[in-house]
mmCIF file of C-alpha atoms in Angstrom:
data_model
loop_
_atom_site.group_PDB
_atom_site.id
_atom_site.type_symbol
_atom_site.label_atom_id
_atom_site.label_comp_id
_atom_site.label_asym_id
_atom_site.label_seq_id
_atom_site.Cartn_x
_atom_site.Cartn_y
_atom_site.Cartn_z
ATOM 1 C CA MET O 1 -73.765 -86.733 1.503
ATOM 2 C CA THR O 2 -76.230 -86.985 4.387
ATOM 3 C CA THR O 3 -78.798 -88.528 2.071
ATOM 4 C CA VAL O 4 -76.318 -91.131 0.843
ATOM 5 C CA ILE O 5 -75.348 -92.047 4.402
ATOM 6 C CA SER O 6 -78.949 -92.312 5.539
ATOM 7 C CA ARG O 7 -79.870 -94.488 2.586
ATOM 8 C CA THR O 8 -76.856 -96.698 3.198
ATOM 9 C CA GLY O 9 -77.811 -97.007 6.856
ATOM 10 C CA PHE O 10 -81.378 -97.871 5.916
ATOM 11 C CA ILE O 11 -80.296 -100.627 3.535
ATOM 12 C CA GLN O 12 -77.704 -101.898 6.020
ATOM 13 C CA SER O 13 -80.376 -102.236 8.708
ATOM 14 C CA LYS O 14 -82.477 -104.377 6.375
ATOM 15 C CA VAL O 15 -79.912 -106.674 4.740
ATOM 16 C CA GLY O 16 -76.496 -105.993 6.304
ATOM 17 C CA GLY O 17 -74.446 -108.305 8.470
ATOM 18 C CA LEU O 18 -75.670 -111.632 7.100
ATOM 19 C CA PRO O 19 -73.129 -114.176 5.793
ATOM 20 C CA ARG O 20 -72.677 -114.973 2.106
ATOM 21 C CA PRO O 21 -74.075 -118.537 2.338
ATOM 22 C CA PHE O 22 -77.321 -117.065 3.663
ATOM 23 C CA TRP O 23 -77.693 -114.990 0.497
ATOM 24 C CA VAL O 24 -77.086 -118.099 -1.608
ATOM 25 C CA LEU O 25 -79.928 -119.750 0.307
ATOM 26 C CA PHE O 26 -82.040 -116.605 -0.164
ATOM 27 C CA GLY O 27 -81.455 -116.557 -3.931
ATOM 28 C CA GLY O 28 -81.993 -120.293 -4.287
ATOM 29 C CA SER O 29 -85.255 -120.145 -2.335
ATOM 30 C CA PHE O 30 -86.473 -117.318 -4.560
ATOM 31 C CA VAL O 31 -85.616 -119.212 -7.773
ATOM 32 C CA ASN O 32 -87.199 -122.378 -6.412
ATOM 33 C CA ARG O 33 -90.461 -120.587 -5.577
ATOM 34 C CA LEU O 34 -90.470 -118.923 -9.007
ATOM 35 C CA GLY O 35 -90.945 -122.424 -10.376
ATOM 36 C CA THR O 36 -93.684 -123.490 -7.964
ATOM 37 C CA MET O 37 -96.301 -123.921 -10.650
ATOM 38 C CA VAL O 38 -97.554 -127.484 -10.164
ATOM 39 C CA GLU O 39 -98.986 -127.436 -6.625
ATOM 40 C CA PRO O 40 -101.457 -124.532 -7.104
ATOM 41 C CA PHE O 41 -102.855 -126.054 -10.313
ATOM 42 C CA ILE O 42 -102.725 -129.760 -9.442
ATOM 43 C CA GLY O 43 -106.499 -130.105 -9.037
ATOM 44 C CA ILE O 44 -107.105 -128.547 -12.457
ATOM 45 C CA TYR O 45 -104.355 -130.717 -13.971
ATOM 46 C CA LEU O 46 -105.841 -133.935 -12.605
ATOM 47 C CA THR O 47 -109.412 -133.216 -13.712
ATOM 48 C CA GLN O 48 -108.705 -131.540 -17.051
ATOM 49 C CA ALA O 49 -105.447 -132.988 -18.356
ATOM 50 C CA ARG O 50 -105.803 -136.495 -16.901
ATOM 51 C CA GLY O 51 -109.607 -136.666 -16.895
ATOM 52 C CA VAL O 52 -110.025 -138.102 -13.409
ATOM 53 C CA SER O 53 -113.176 -137.542 -11.358
ATOM 54 C CA LEU O 54 -113.377 -135.048 -8.520
ATOM 55 C CA ALA O 55 -113.420 -137.904 -6.008
ATOM 56 C CA THR O 56 -110.277 -139.421 -7.512
ATOM 57 C CA ALA O 57 -108.593 -136.016 -7.631
ATOM 58 C CA GLY O 58 -109.402 -135.614 -3.940
ATOM 59 C CA LEU O 59 -107.792 -138.980 -3.179
ATOM 60 C CA VAL O 60 -104.669 -138.109 -5.148
ATOM 61 C CA MET O 61 -104.316 -134.742 -3.408
ATOM 62 C CA THR O 62 -104.898 -136.375 -0.015
ATOM 63 C CA MET O 63 -101.922 -138.638 -0.709
ATOM 64 C CA PHE O 64 -99.867 -135.497 -1.220
ATOM 65 C CA GLY O 65 -100.934 -134.365 2.255
ATOM 66 C CA VAL O 66 -99.984 -137.741 3.735
ATOM 67 C CA GLY O 67 -96.570 -137.481 2.116
ATOM 68 C CA SER O 68 -96.156 -133.973 3.498
ATOM 69 C CA LEU O 69 -96.877 -135.258 7.018
ATOM 70 C CA LEU O 70 -94.106 -137.837 6.641
ATOM 71 C CA SER O 71 -91.760 -135.358 5.010
ATOM 72 C CA GLN O 72 -90.913 -133.048 7.881
ATOM 73 C CA PRO O 73 -89.784 -135.531 10.559
ATOM 74 C CA ILE O 74 -87.867 -137.572 7.963
ATOM 75 C CA ALA O 75 -86.145 -134.498 6.530
ATOM 76 C CA GLY O 76 -85.384 -133.187 10.023
ATOM 77 C CA TRP O 77 -83.738 -136.501 10.936
ATOM 78 C CA LEU O 78 -81.718 -136.480 7.707
ATOM 79 C CA ALA O 79 -80.571 -132.882 8.271
ATOM 80 C CA ASP O 80 -79.163 -133.813 11.677
ATOM 81 C CA ARG O 81 -77.868 -137.238 10.677
ATOM 82 C CA LEU O 82 -76.445 -136.744 7.177
ATOM 83 C CA GLY O 83 -76.102 -132.966 7.109
ATOM 84 C CA ARG O 84 -78.028 -129.904 5.991
ATOM 85 C CA ARG O 85 -76.329 -129.590 2.596
ATOM 86 C CA VAL O 86 -76.883 -133.141 1.378
ATOM 87 C CA THR O 87 -80.485 -133.202 2.679
ATOM 88 C CA LEU O 88 -81.430 -129.969 0.935
ATOM 89 C CA THR O 89 -79.704 -130.861 -2.331
ATOM 90 C CA GLY O 90 -81.025 -134.420 -2.272
ATOM 91 C CA GLY O 91 -84.557 -133.191 -1.647
ATOM 92 C CA MET O 92 -84.372 -130.804 -4.571
ATOM 93 C CA VAL O 93 -83.006 -133.451 -6.967
ATOM 94 C CA ALA O 94 -85.655 -135.953 -5.835
ATOM 95 C CA THR O 95 -88.361 -133.315 -6.343
ATOM 96 C CA ALA O 96 -87.127 -132.587 -9.871
ATOM 97 C CA VAL O 97 -87.190 -136.272 -10.828
ATOM 98 C CA THR O 98 -90.636 -136.752 -9.297
ATOM 99 C CA MET O 99 -92.016 -133.685 -11.090
ATOM 100 C CA VAL O 100 -90.904 -134.933 -14.501
ATOM 101 C CA ALA O 101 -92.231 -138.437 -13.805
ATOM 102 C CA LEU O 102 -95.601 -137.068 -12.692
ATOM 103 C CA GLY O 103 -95.860 -134.916 -15.798
ATOM 104 C CA TYR O 104 -95.920 -138.044 -17.943
ATOM 105 C CA THR O 105 -97.922 -140.357 -15.642
ATOM 106 C CA THR O 106 -101.397 -141.249 -16.902
ATOM 107 C CA SER O 107 -102.589 -144.124 -14.674
ATOM 108 C CA VAL O 108 -104.451 -143.438 -11.428
ATOM 109 C CA PRO O 109 -102.203 -145.761 -9.345
ATOM 110 C CA GLY O 110 -99.166 -143.997 -10.783
ATOM 111 C CA LEU O 111 -100.630 -140.589 -9.918
ATOM 112 C CA VAL O 112 -101.404 -141.739 -6.362
ATOM 113 C CA VAL O 113 -97.866 -143.026 -5.797
ATOM 114 C CA GLY O 114 -96.332 -140.027 -7.532
ATOM 115 C CA MET O 115 -98.236 -137.532 -5.401
ATOM 116 C CA LEU O 116 -97.322 -139.412 -2.219
ATOM 117 C CA VAL O 117 -93.636 -139.254 -3.172
ATOM 118 C CA LEU O 118 -93.953 -135.600 -4.185
ATOM 119 C CA GLY O 119 -95.490 -134.774 -0.815
ATOM 120 C CA ILE O 120 -92.475 -136.374 0.889
ATOM 121 C CA VAL O 121 -89.745 -134.707 -1.170
ATOM 122 C CA VAL O 122 -91.108 -131.306 -2.235
ATOM 123 C CA ASP O 123 -90.750 -129.653 1.177
ATOM 124 C CA ALA O 124 -87.903 -131.805 2.500
ATOM 125 C CA TYR O 125 -85.675 -128.758 2.123
ATOM 126 C CA ARG O 126 -87.457 -126.813 4.865
ATOM 127 C CA PRO O 127 -85.888 -128.340 8.025
ATOM 128 C CA ALA O 128 -82.443 -128.249 6.409
ATOM 129 C CA SER O 129 -82.926 -124.649 5.273
ATOM 130 C CA GLN O 130 -84.044 -123.524 8.733
ATOM 131 C CA ALA O 131 -81.160 -125.376 10.352
ATOM 132 C CA ILE O 132 -78.661 -123.700 7.992
ATOM 133 C CA VAL O 133 -79.936 -120.256 8.995
ATOM 134 C CA ALA O 134 -79.778 -121.180 12.694
ATOM 135 C CA ASP O 135 -76.233 -122.521 12.249
ATOM 136 C CA LEU O 136 -74.939 -119.496 10.342
ATOM 137 C CA VAL O 137 -76.766 -116.493 11.809
ATOM 138 C CA PRO O 138 -76.360 -115.221 15.394
ATOM 139 C CA PRO O 139 -79.524 -115.157 17.542
ATOM 140 C CA GLU O 140 -80.015 -111.390 17.371
ATOM 141 C CA ASP O 141 -80.158 -111.473 13.549
ATOM 142 C CA ARG O 142 -82.274 -114.613 13.111
ATOM 143 C CA PRO O 143 -85.713 -112.939 13.052
ATOM 144 C CA ARG O 144 -84.465 -110.639 10.290
ATOM 145 C CA ALA O 145 -82.863 -113.509 8.358
ATOM 146 C CA PHE O 146 -85.921 -115.760 8.559
ATOM 147 C CA GLY O 147 -88.089 -112.788 7.611
ATOM 148 C CA LEU O 148 -86.007 -112.181 4.485
ATOM 149 C CA LEU O 149 -86.403 -115.835 3.485
ATOM 150 C CA PHE O 150 -90.160 -115.539 4.045
ATOM 151 C CA TRP O 151 -90.231 -112.515 1.749
ATOM 152 C CA ALA O 152 -88.185 -114.220 -1.000
ATOM 153 C CA ILE O 153 -90.450 -117.276 -0.943
ATOM 154 C CA ASN O 154 -93.624 -115.176 -1.102
ATOM 155 C CA LEU O 155 -92.298 -112.946 -3.874
ATOM 156 C CA GLY O 156 -91.277 -115.950 -5.961
ATOM 157 C CA PHE O 157 -94.589 -117.701 -5.359
ATOM 158 C CA SER O 158 -96.586 -114.586 -6.325
ATOM 159 C CA VAL O 159 -94.793 -114.429 -9.671
ATOM 160 C CA ALA O 160 -95.200 -118.197 -10.134
ATOM 161 C CA MET O 161 -98.969 -117.997 -9.679
ATOM 162 C CA VAL O 162 -99.294 -115.503 -12.527
ATOM 163 C CA ALA O 163 -96.741 -117.181 -14.791
ATOM 164 C CA GLY O 164 -98.149 -120.649 -14.099
ATOM 165 C CA GLY O 165 -101.653 -119.635 -15.116
ATOM 166 C CA TRP O 166 -100.292 -118.216 -18.363
ATOM 167 C CA LEU O 167 -97.991 -121.159 -19.163
ATOM 168 C CA ALA O 168 -100.731 -123.708 -18.416
ATOM 169 C CA ARG O 169 -102.515 -122.547 -21.566
ATOM 170 C CA SER O 170 -99.831 -124.239 -23.658
ATOM 171 C CA GLY O 171 -100.082 -127.502 -21.707
ATOM 172 C CA PHE O 172 -99.507 -128.600 -18.148
ATOM 173 C CA THR O 173 -96.357 -130.584 -18.939
ATOM 174 C CA VAL O 174 -94.361 -127.379 -19.208
ATOM 175 C CA LEU O 175 -95.269 -126.552 -15.593
ATOM 176 C CA PHE O 176 -93.714 -129.803 -14.398
ATOM 177 C CA TRP O 177 -90.528 -129.095 -16.347
ATOM 178 C CA VAL O 178 -90.224 -125.507 -15.070
ATOM 179 C CA ASP O 179 -90.693 -126.721 -11.505
ATOM 180 C CA ALA O 180 -88.093 -129.461 -12.028
ATOM 181 C CA VAL O 181 -85.494 -127.101 -13.506
ATOM 182 C CA THR O 182 -85.822 -124.541 -10.712
ATOM 183 C CA CYS O 183 -85.469 -127.329 -8.127
ATOM 184 C CA LEU O 184 -82.240 -128.466 -9.798
ATOM 185 C CA ILE O 185 -80.931 -124.886 -9.824
ATOM 186 C CA PHE O 186 -81.645 -124.530 -6.106
ATOM 187 C CA GLY O 187 -79.969 -127.852 -5.328
ATOM 188 C CA LEU O 188 -76.908 -126.983 -7.417
ATOM 189 C CA LEU O 189 -76.542 -123.579 -5.738
ATOM 190 C CA VAL O 190 -76.617 -125.173 -2.301
ATOM 191 C CA TRP O 191 -74.176 -127.938 -3.234
ATOM 192 C CA ARG O 192 -71.661 -125.571 -4.824
ATOM 193 C CA ALA O 193 -71.882 -122.488 -2.615
ATOM 194 C CA ILE O 194 -73.046 -123.470 0.894
ATOM 195 C CA PRO O 195 -70.666 -125.408 3.147
ATOM 196 C CA GLU O 196 -71.946 -128.072 5.509
ATOM 197 C CA THR O 197 -73.028 -126.245 8.676
ATOM 198 C CA ARG O 198 -74.052 -129.161 10.899
ATOM 199 C CA PRO O 199 -72.257 -128.698 14.246
ATOM 200 C CA ALA O 200 -70.117 -131.487 15.603
ATOM 201 C CA ARG O 201 -71.940 -133.620 18.161
ATOM 202 C CA GLU O 202 -70.441 -135.088 21.294
ATOM 203 C CA ASP O 203 -71.139 -138.802 21.719
ATOM 204 C CA ALA O 204 -72.727 -138.148 25.119
ATOM 205 C CA GLU O 205 -75.330 -135.805 23.653
ATOM 206 C CA PRO O 206 -78.817 -137.219 23.022
ATOM 207 C CA GLY O 207 -79.800 -137.201 19.393
ATOM 208 C CA GLY O 208 -83.242 -138.697 18.741
ATOM 209 C CA PHE O 209 -86.797 -137.533 18.215
ATOM 210 C CA ALA O 210 -87.595 -138.805 21.689
ATOM 211 C CA ASP O 211 -85.482 -135.947 23.037
ATOM 212 C CA VAL O 212 -87.459 -133.459 20.968
ATOM 213 C CA LEU O 213 -90.780 -134.898 22.141
ATOM 214 C CA ARG O 214 -89.665 -134.629 25.772
ATOM 215 C CA ASP O 215 -89.279 -130.865 25.315
ATOM 216 C CA ARG O 216 -92.643 -129.701 26.662
ATOM 217 C CA LEU O 217 -92.015 -126.085 25.736
ATOM 218 C CA MET O 218 -91.402 -127.046 22.111
ATOM 219 C CA LEU O 219 -94.521 -129.232 22.061
ATOM 220 C CA VAL O 220 -96.702 -126.395 23.373
ATOM 221 C CA PHE O 221 -95.196 -124.032 20.819
ATOM 222 C CA VAL O 222 -95.893 -126.498 17.996
ATOM 223 C CA LEU O 223 -99.494 -127.057 19.141
ATOM 224 C CA GLY O 224 -100.030 -123.296 19.206
ATOM 225 C CA ASN O 225 -98.667 -123.039 15.674
ATOM 226 C CA LEU O 226 -100.973 -125.872 14.564
ATOM 227 C CA ALA O 227 -103.936 -123.861 15.878
ATOM 228 C CA TYR O 228 -102.683 -120.817 13.987
ATOM 229 C CA ALA O 229 -102.164 -122.873 10.812
ATOM 230 C CA LEU O 230 -105.764 -124.119 10.990
ATOM 231 C CA VAL O 231 -106.894 -120.488 10.991
ATOM 232 C CA TYR O 232 -104.496 -119.072 8.411
ATOM 233 C CA LEU O 233 -104.961 -121.860 5.860
ATOM 234 C CA GLN O 234 -108.719 -121.202 5.719
ATOM 235 C CA GLY O 235 -107.771 -118.404 3.345
ATOM 236 C CA TYR O 236 -106.814 -121.035 0.768
ATOM 237 C CA SER O 237 -109.491 -123.653 1.420
ATOM 238 C CA THR O 238 -112.745 -122.408 2.975
ATOM 239 C CA LEU O 239 -112.612 -118.723 2.002
ATOM 240 C CA PRO O 240 -112.976 -119.257 -1.780
ATOM 241 C CA LEU O 241 -115.945 -121.556 -1.156
ATOM 242 C CA ALA O 242 -117.551 -119.027 1.196
ATOM 243 C CA MET O 243 -117.112 -116.199 -1.310
ATOM 244 C CA THR O 244 -118.556 -118.137 -4.256
ATOM 245 C CA GLY O 245 -121.382 -119.234 -1.955
ATOM 246 C CA GLN O 246 -122.235 -115.546 -1.546
ATOM 247 C CA GLY O 247 -122.560 -115.232 -5.314
ATOM 248 C CA LEU O 248 -119.113 -113.697 -5.862
ATOM 249 C CA SER O 249 -116.975 -114.761 -8.801
ATOM 250 C CA THR O 250 -113.669 -116.597 -8.638
ATOM 251 C CA SER O 251 -112.034 -113.405 -9.890
ATOM 252 C CA ALA O 252 -113.265 -111.663 -6.726
ATOM 253 C CA TYR O 253 -111.391 -114.239 -4.668
ATOM 254 C CA GLY O 254 -108.330 -113.747 -6.881
ATOM 255 C CA MET O 255 -108.497 -109.994 -6.319
ATOM 256 C CA ALA O 256 -108.769 -110.442 -2.557
ATOM 257 C CA MET O 257 -105.775 -112.786 -2.455
ATOM 258 C CA ALA O 258 -103.798 -110.415 -4.663
ATOM 259 C CA VAL O 259 -104.027 -107.976 -1.742
ATOM 260 C CA ASN O 260 -102.297 -110.611 0.390
ATOM 261 C CA GLY O 261 -99.362 -110.983 -1.988
ATOM 262 C CA LEU O 262 -99.042 -107.251 -2.619
ATOM 263 C CA LEU O 263 -98.970 -106.311 1.060
ATOM 264 C CA ILE O 264 -96.406 -108.969 1.909
ATOM 265 C CA VAL O 265 -94.096 -107.903 -0.912
ATOM 266 C CA LEU O 266 -94.390 -104.182 -0.074
ATOM 267 C CA VAL O 267 -94.759 -104.071 3.718
ATOM 268 C CA GLN O 268 -92.821 -107.021 5.085
ATOM 269 C CA PRO O 269 -89.306 -105.895 3.994
ATOM 270 C CA LEU O 270 -89.903 -102.466 5.563
ATOM 271 C CA THR O 271 -91.020 -103.834 8.928
ATOM 272 C CA ASN O 272 -88.696 -106.840 9.195
ATOM 273 C CA ALA O 273 -85.728 -105.189 10.914
ATOM 274 C CA TRP O 274 -87.970 -103.016 13.120
ATOM 275 C CA LEU O 275 -89.979 -105.987 14.417
ATOM 276 C CA ALA O 276 -86.754 -107.834 15.211
ATOM 277 C CA ARG O 277 -86.142 -105.327 18.022
ATOM 278 C CA PHE O 278 -89.102 -106.619 20.044
ATOM 279 C CA ASP O 279 -89.654 -109.778 22.047
ATOM 280 C CA PRO O 280 -90.373 -112.549 19.492
ATOM 281 C CA SER O 281 -93.125 -114.210 21.544
ATOM 282 C CA ARG O 282 -95.079 -110.969 21.906
ATOM 283 C CA VAL O 283 -94.713 -110.129 18.215
ATOM 284 C CA LEU O 284 -95.842 -113.629 17.267
ATOM 285 C CA ALA O 285 -98.824 -113.432 19.629
ATOM 286 C CA ALA O 286 -99.827 -110.084 18.100
ATOM 287 C CA GLY O 287 -99.618 -111.636 14.627
ATOM 288 C CA PHE O 288 -101.748 -114.627 15.636
ATOM 289 C CA ALA O 289 -104.349 -112.315 17.167
ATOM 290 C CA LEU O 290 -104.488 -110.041 14.118
ATOM 291 C CA VAL O 291 -104.906 -113.008 11.782
ATOM 292 C CA GLY O 292 -107.714 -114.303 13.997
ATOM 293 C CA LEU O 293 -109.360 -110.871 13.959
ATOM 294 C CA GLY O 294 -109.149 -110.678 10.170
ATOM 295 C CA PHE O 295 -110.904 -114.003 9.729
ATOM 296 C CA ALA O 296 -113.516 -113.155 12.370
ATOM 297 C CA LEU O 297 -114.347 -109.980 10.415
ATOM 298 C CA THR O 298 -115.054 -112.155 7.358
ATOM 299 C CA SER O 299 -118.466 -112.935 8.871
ATOM 300 C CA LEU O 300 -119.426 -109.256 8.499
ATOM 301 C CA VAL O 301 -118.662 -108.800 4.783
ATOM 302 C CA SER O 302 -120.298 -110.002 1.579
ATOM 303 C CA SER O 303 -118.755 -107.867 -1.186
ATOM 304 C CA ALA O 304 -115.472 -108.258 -3.046
ATOM 305 C CA ALA O 305 -114.161 -105.035 -1.497
ATOM 306 C CA GLY O 306 -115.182 -106.185 1.973
ATOM 307 C CA HIS O 307 -113.358 -109.476 1.599
ATOM 308 C CA ALA O 308 -110.286 -107.687 0.251
ATOM 309 C CA THR O 309 -110.323 -105.530 3.400
ATOM 310 C CA THR O 310 -110.465 -108.525 5.738
ATOM 311 C CA VAL O 311 -107.656 -110.188 3.780
ATOM 312 C CA ALA O 312 -105.614 -107.016 4.300
ATOM 313 C CA VAL O 313 -106.200 -107.269 8.065
ATOM 314 C CA TRP O 314 -105.048 -110.870 8.397
ATOM 315 C CA THR O 315 -102.196 -110.266 5.967
ATOM 316 C CA LEU O 316 -100.814 -107.601 8.324
ATOM 317 C CA GLY O 317 -100.933 -110.271 11.023
ATOM 318 C CA GLU O 318 -99.063 -112.619 8.707
ATOM 319 C CA VAL O 319 -96.415 -109.933 8.217
ATOM 320 C CA LEU O 320 -95.946 -109.770 11.997
ATOM 321 C CA THR O 321 -95.310 -113.512 12.143
ATOM 322 C CA ALA O 322 -92.749 -113.537 9.312
ATOM 323 C CA GLY O 323 -89.438 -114.937 10.500
ATOM 324 C CA ILE O 324 -90.413 -115.154 14.162
ATOM 325 C CA PRO O 325 -91.288 -118.884 14.437
ATOM 326 C CA GLY O 326 -88.007 -119.926 12.825
ATOM 327 C CA ALA O 327 -86.061 -117.773 15.275
ATOM 328 C CA ILE O 328 -87.948 -119.262 18.237
ATOM 329 C CA VAL O 329 -87.377 -122.833 17.041
ATOM 330 C CA ALA O 330 -83.678 -122.081 16.578
ATOM 331 C CA ALA O 331 -83.517 -120.722 20.132
ATOM 332 C CA LEU O 332 -85.298 -123.727 21.618
ATOM 333 C CA ALA O 333 -83.284 -126.379 19.768
ATOM 334 C CA PRO O 334 -79.889 -127.702 20.856
ATOM 335 C CA PRO O 335 -77.501 -127.198 17.891
ATOM 336 C CA HIS O 336 -77.241 -130.925 17.100
ATOM 337 C CA LEU O 337 -81.063 -131.284 17.013
ATOM 338 C CA ARG O 338 -81.958 -128.234 14.945
ATOM 339 C CA GLY O 339 -83.049 -130.332 11.983
ATOM 340 C CA ARG O 340 -85.401 -132.446 14.078
ATOM 341 C CA TYR O 341 -86.831 -129.416 15.883
ATOM 342 C CA SER O 342 -87.428 -127.709 12.526
ATOM 343 C CA GLY O 343 -89.027 -130.909 11.241
ATOM 344 C CA LEU O 344 -91.442 -131.008 14.179
ATOM 345 C CA TYR O 345 -92.333 -127.368 13.551
ATOM 346 C CA GLY O 346 -92.870 -128.131 9.845
ATOM 347 C CA LEU O 347 -95.096 -131.037 10.839
ATOM 348 C CA SER O 348 -97.546 -128.561 12.405
ATOM 349 C CA TRP O 349 -97.939 -126.880 9.005
ATOM 350 C CA SER O 350 -98.311 -130.199 7.181
ATOM 351 C CA ALA O 351 -100.972 -131.309 9.659
ATOM 352 C CA GLY O 352 -102.680 -127.935 9.351
ATOM 353 C CA ALA O 353 -102.743 -128.211 5.560
ATOM 354 C CA LEU O 354 -104.373 -131.636 5.852
ATOM 355 C CA LEU O 355 -106.903 -130.680 8.536
ATOM 356 C CA ALA O 356 -107.806 -127.095 7.551
ATOM 357 C CA PRO O 357 -110.001 -127.948 4.530
ATOM 358 C CA LEU O 358 -111.637 -130.860 6.372
ATOM 359 C CA VAL O 359 -112.544 -128.756 9.408
ATOM 360 C CA GLY O 360 -113.347 -125.556 7.537
ATOM 361 C CA THR O 361 -115.620 -127.021 4.876
ATOM 362 C CA ARG O 362 -117.609 -129.038 7.419
ATOM 363 C CA LEU O 363 -118.093 -125.988 9.608
ATOM 364 C CA LEU O 364 -119.126 -123.948 6.579
ATOM 365 C CA ALA O 365 -121.745 -126.558 5.673
ATOM 366 C CA ALA O 366 -123.050 -127.060 9.228
ATOM 367 C CA ALA O 367 -122.870 -123.532 10.667
ATOM 368 C CA PRO O 368 -121.971 -120.887 8.063
ATOM 369 C CA GLY O 369 -122.691 -118.076 10.504
ATOM 370 C CA LEU O 370 -120.284 -119.435 13.104
ATOM 371 C CA VAL O 371 -117.365 -120.590 10.990
ATOM 372 C CA TRP O 372 -115.468 -117.284 10.956
ATOM 373 C CA PRO O 373 -116.058 -116.287 14.596
ATOM 374 C CA LEU O 374 -114.883 -119.763 15.634
ATOM 375 C CA PHE O 375 -111.691 -119.500 13.632
ATOM 376 C CA GLY O 376 -111.185 -115.973 14.912
ATOM 377 C CA GLY O 377 -111.469 -117.302 18.452
ATOM 378 C CA LEU O 378 -108.958 -120.060 17.653
ATOM 379 C CA GLY O 379 -106.494 -117.409 16.476
ATOM 380 C CA LEU O 380 -106.914 -115.525 19.756
ATOM 381 C CA LEU O 381 -106.436 -118.771 21.664
ATOM 382 C CA ALA O 382 -103.163 -119.400 19.816
ATOM 383 C CA ALA O 383 -102.060 -115.839 20.667
ATOM 384 C CA ALA O 384 -102.879 -116.340 24.353
ATOM 385 C CA GLY O 385 -100.916 -119.575 24.408
ATOM 386 C CA GLN O 386 -97.894 -117.869 22.880
ATOM 387 C CA LEU O 387 -98.023 -115.143 25.525
ATOM 388 C CA LEU O 388 -98.219 -117.765 28.284
ATOM 389 C CA ILE O 389 -95.040 -119.502 27.144
ATOM 390 C CA GLY O 390 -93.269 -116.240 26.329
ATOM 391 C CA ARG O 391 -91.308 -116.089 29.603
ATOM 392 C CA ALA O 392 -90.084 -119.673 29.208
ATOM 393 C CA VAL O 393 -89.024 -118.954 25.611
ATOM 394 C CA ARG O 394 -87.097 -115.876 26.764
ATOM 395 C CA ARG O 395 -85.329 -117.904 29.457
ATOM 396 C CA ARG O 396 -84.328 -120.561 26.932
ATOM 397 C CA SER O 397 -83.196 -117.884 24.463
ATOM 398 C CA ALA O 398 -81.025 -116.004 26.964
ATOM 399 C CA PRO O 399 -77.257 -116.378 26.395
ATOM 400 C CA PRO O 400 -75.512 -118.620 28.955
ATOM 401 C CA LEU O 401 -73.910 -116.926 31.905
ATOM 402 C CA PRO O 402 -70.097 -116.650 31.699
#
């Protein structure tokens, strides 16, 4: 009986106390990421299936990044203006339609326009999803809730990477259809099972992006996250180039990144509830610092095993950051501006995704011995900034006095 009670208590501490609509969002996010098979293989699709040059493929993928930059503020505005439910569902339906259209587009202008539209709609669900969690979950449970969403997304994406590589052998069109179907499933789940959570707004309350941009604390937080994103995203842009430049095979990079997915799936659920007990700013700063350290150590290794070890180090830092930024954004945002605040936070990731390969590859070409220490230092700088604003974040997060 003691064993049963202890196991029940363990499970309750990890997943208990969260409302039913959150679990619908959790399941929908997992299904949606299971179908994320187009984005990781888009470069191969463009060059092999559509026969475009590397330069043209780069242009097409850059348009995706431009669309992603536009996506987050637009989706944040829609989530606050029209509602979380309609924004999330609409984004998923639009993504499904765009995926199918892209799968049958052969002209370069069509591919350019299609990728721009895909960049706008594919992640439009993020501000709405974050706002739903902030609306439904009390502050003390938000780090745990956002951490669970992070885990579901990573687990689904890990499976999608393997399944996508296998399915691509039978033709890339099937990848577009799988992605489209999972988007429709996610949208349908939200529409049928999640009520509108947008809080009522008083007419006297401000409600524009200007109000978000006047929040200096939020701006500093977003800039710190942009610095972190520039470091973290090197793992998907500069790191594979650095490893192949050392004479390692692409399979060595795949093995190293498999460590990332495995550790997140195994470790993050076990640490999620425990980390939620600590001050979010300090936990986030520790995660930023550990990610910076992991990338700095990359300059000392040259073997597949060595790179896998450094990936393990920065992955543990990534585990520390899981769920924390969403909880901080939710604490900083007035309820009627949660979509816009989440959109501004998402913009830091979109900008990081656009800038990381540009900065990283140029540094690798100009100063290969300095690239990893510099990014390691940037991670430490982001951690220091988070510690500096920690007191202000705690003040803003404190419940109002009775």
